[in-house]
Amino acid sequence: MISRSSAPAPLTVLGIETSCDETAAAVVRLDADGRAHVLSNIIRSQASEHAAFGGVVPEIAARAHISLLDRIVQSAMSEAGTGWDDLDAIAATAGPGLIGGVIVGLMTAKAVAMAAGKPLVAVNHLEGHALTARLTEDLAFPYLLLLVSGGHTQFLLVEGVGTYRRLGSTIDDAVGEAFDKTAKLLGLAYPGGPAVEQAAGNSADPTRFALPRPMLDRPGIDMSFAGLKTAVRTAAHAAAPLSPADVADLCAAFQSAVADVIGEKSRRALALFSEAYPGTPPVLVVAGGVAANGAIRQRLSQMVGEAGARLAAPPARLCTDNAAMIAWAGIERLRDAAARGESIDDRAVPPRPRWPLDANAAALLGSGRKGAKA
Ligand code: KG4
Ligand code: ZN
């Protein structure tokens, strides 16, 4: 619940998220006084359905979304105490993501929108992550975004709703992907990120295994995580057979290397932000599933303290995939359109497996370059 200086009309939006392996629905309301309320936020993780395969199986995910989504939407509506008439719009993830799941969520949202006579807002999943901090904190544009999820690792200048400029990114694996692959090679359960964090705990030794800090010796803010994962594999083979203490120390070493890289690259990215916006108080927003990691949050918090900047990190439950962020992105887009005297109804928008946030990347995608996954 946040106060904001500008007071838009009240807006209540149902959000639907199905782009990966969480089936989620939520209702978010923005009051006339500018306060935002998450009225309900239902998340059904499909982790147990995918665990045996060590990762998300797209066909299983799509089928599970089909069987779960109707009930999840009903729960979100009843927990929020809202009827269809109370809604101003339905917002659903229209991409990027696993296309089967995106189709299930978007088509369900279109059906609900048509039956209820409400507009549909087709939301970019990444925009959901990018704007979440404005749901949970009083935060104005522009800000620097570090987006760290299962498929993305990017620094973006967030200049307004729909206006994103990419400053840098990973040149290979996304950091969440590196967490997942590290977990798998150490025999930890899926999903990997939380498993690595849990195994590292508080008592493991992050210095026992010496892992590289890729690309810290190079200028700029691009990152690389594929080599780090390979270094974990080499260290694990050398120490095999691994005891639980070995696994814990390897996890702590991996997490510490990732935190070092992300901390230093974020410090440099904040300097670029200040060059782009001299005089604007620098704010670093961290978003996406990996932003739930305590060690990474701690490192970023320490770094912004030293840099005289501010860190905005949504609560962990709103960093990993959820539908409150989709409902909120819908509210942001409706409000932004209203300010321009426009309205939105995206019922004709198709599901998109790839959908970069920034315009430059979209142009590259159009010219045949491989895009990123969700
Ligand atoms: O944003 P998200 O929920 O889904 C995507 O849009 O990709 O991010 C999922 C990623 C996975 O790679 C997962 O292992 C990672 O976020 N993750 C974490 C943690 N929780 C989720 N990584 C490290 N520490 C965590 N606590
Ligand atoms: Zn996500």
PDB file of C-alpha atoms and ligand atoms in Angstrom, residues 22 125 129 149-151 176-177 179-180 191-194 197 288-290 292-293 319-321 374, ligand 1:
ATOM      1  CA  GLU A  22       3.749 -20.991 -11.867  1.00  0.00           C
ATOM      2  CA  HIS A 125       6.160 -10.580 -18.384  1.00  0.00           C
ATOM      3  CA  HIS A 129       9.125  -7.657 -13.133  1.00  0.00           C
ATOM      4  CA  SER A 149      15.555 -14.204 -13.845  1.00  0.00           C
ATOM      5  CA  GLY A 150      15.679 -17.680 -15.328  1.00  0.00           C
ATOM      6  CA  GLY A 151      16.106 -16.392 -18.881  1.00  0.00           C
ATOM      7  CA  GLY A 176      19.056 -17.917 -12.885  1.00  0.00           C
ATOM      8  CA  GLU A 177      20.027 -20.489 -15.498  1.00  0.00           C
ATOM      9  CA  PHE A 179      21.889 -21.291 -10.490  1.00  0.00           C
ATOM     10  CA  ASP A 180      19.659 -24.001 -11.976  1.00  0.00           C
ATOM     11  CA  PRO A 191      14.110 -25.420  -8.747  1.00  0.00           C
ATOM     12  CA  GLY A 192      17.809 -24.746  -8.433  1.00  0.00           C
ATOM     13  CA  GLY A 193      18.086 -21.171  -7.178  1.00  0.00           C
ATOM     14  CA  PRO A 194      16.374 -21.672  -3.824  1.00  0.00           C
ATOM     15  CA  GLU A 197      20.719 -20.760  -1.441  1.00  0.00           C
ATOM     16  CA  GLY A 288      13.172 -11.274 -11.225  1.00  0.00           C
ATOM     17  CA  GLY A 289      13.462 -14.626  -9.467  1.00  0.00           C
ATOM     18  CA  VAL A 290      17.153 -14.348  -8.565  1.00  0.00           C
ATOM     19  CA  ALA A 292      14.844 -13.360  -4.053  1.00  0.00           C
ATOM     20  CA  ASN A 293      18.376 -14.509  -3.121  1.00  0.00           C
ATOM     21  CA  CYS A 319      10.409 -11.236  -7.176  1.00  0.00           C
ATOM     22  CA  THR A 320       9.685 -14.786  -8.344  1.00  0.00           C
ATOM     23  CA  ASP A 321       6.885 -15.201 -10.869  1.00  0.00           C
ATOM     24  CA  ALA A 374      11.560 -15.602 -20.400  1.00  0.00           C
TER      25      ALA A 374
HETATM   26  O1  KG4 B   1      11.469 -14.600 -12.553  1.00  0.00           O
HETATM   27  P1  KG4 B   1      11.421 -16.060 -12.368  1.00  0.00           P
HETATM   28  O2  KG4 B   1      10.544 -16.614 -11.250  1.00  0.00           O
HETATM   29  O3  KG4 B   1      10.996 -16.787 -13.701  1.00  0.00           O
HETATM   30  C1  KG4 B   1      11.447 -16.313 -14.938  1.00  0.00           C
HETATM   31  O4  KG4 B   1      10.814 -15.363 -15.464  1.00  0.00           O
HETATM   32  O5  KG4 B   1      12.493 -16.835 -15.388  1.00  0.00           O
HETATM   33  O6  KG4 B   1      12.927 -16.566 -12.163  1.00  0.00           O
HETATM   34  C2  KG4 B   1      13.213 -17.921 -12.014  1.00  0.00           C
HETATM   35  C3  KG4 B   1      14.680 -18.064 -11.740  1.00  0.00           C
HETATM   36  C4  KG4 B   1      15.120 -19.521 -11.691  1.00  0.00           C
HETATM   37  O7  KG4 B   1      16.321 -19.650 -12.423  1.00  0.00           O
HETATM   38  C5  KG4 B   1      15.330 -19.754 -10.203  1.00  0.00           C
HETATM   39  O8  KG4 B   1      16.274 -20.766  -9.920  1.00  0.00           O
HETATM   40  C6  KG4 B   1      15.799 -18.389  -9.751  1.00  0.00           C
HETATM   41  O9  KG4 B   1      15.000 -17.485 -10.467  1.00  0.00           O
HETATM   42  N1  KG4 B   1      15.610 -18.205  -8.311  1.00  0.00           N
HETATM   43  C7  KG4 B   1      16.620 -18.008  -7.448  1.00  0.00           C
HETATM   44  C8  KG4 B   1      16.031 -17.947  -6.159  1.00  0.00           C
HETATM   45  N2  KG4 B   1      14.680 -18.081  -6.298  1.00  0.00           N
HETATM   46  C9  KG4 B   1      14.443 -18.231  -7.637  1.00  0.00           C
HETATM   47  N3  KG4 B   1      17.952 -17.914  -7.640  1.00  0.00           N
HETATM   48  C10 KG4 B   1      18.721 -17.751  -6.555  1.00  0.00           C
HETATM   49  N4  KG4 B   1      18.243 -17.686  -5.287  1.00  0.00           N
HETATM   50  C11 KG4 B   1      16.915 -17.783  -5.043  1.00  0.00           C
HETATM   51  N5  KG4 B   1      16.439 -17.729  -3.793  1.00  0.00           N
END
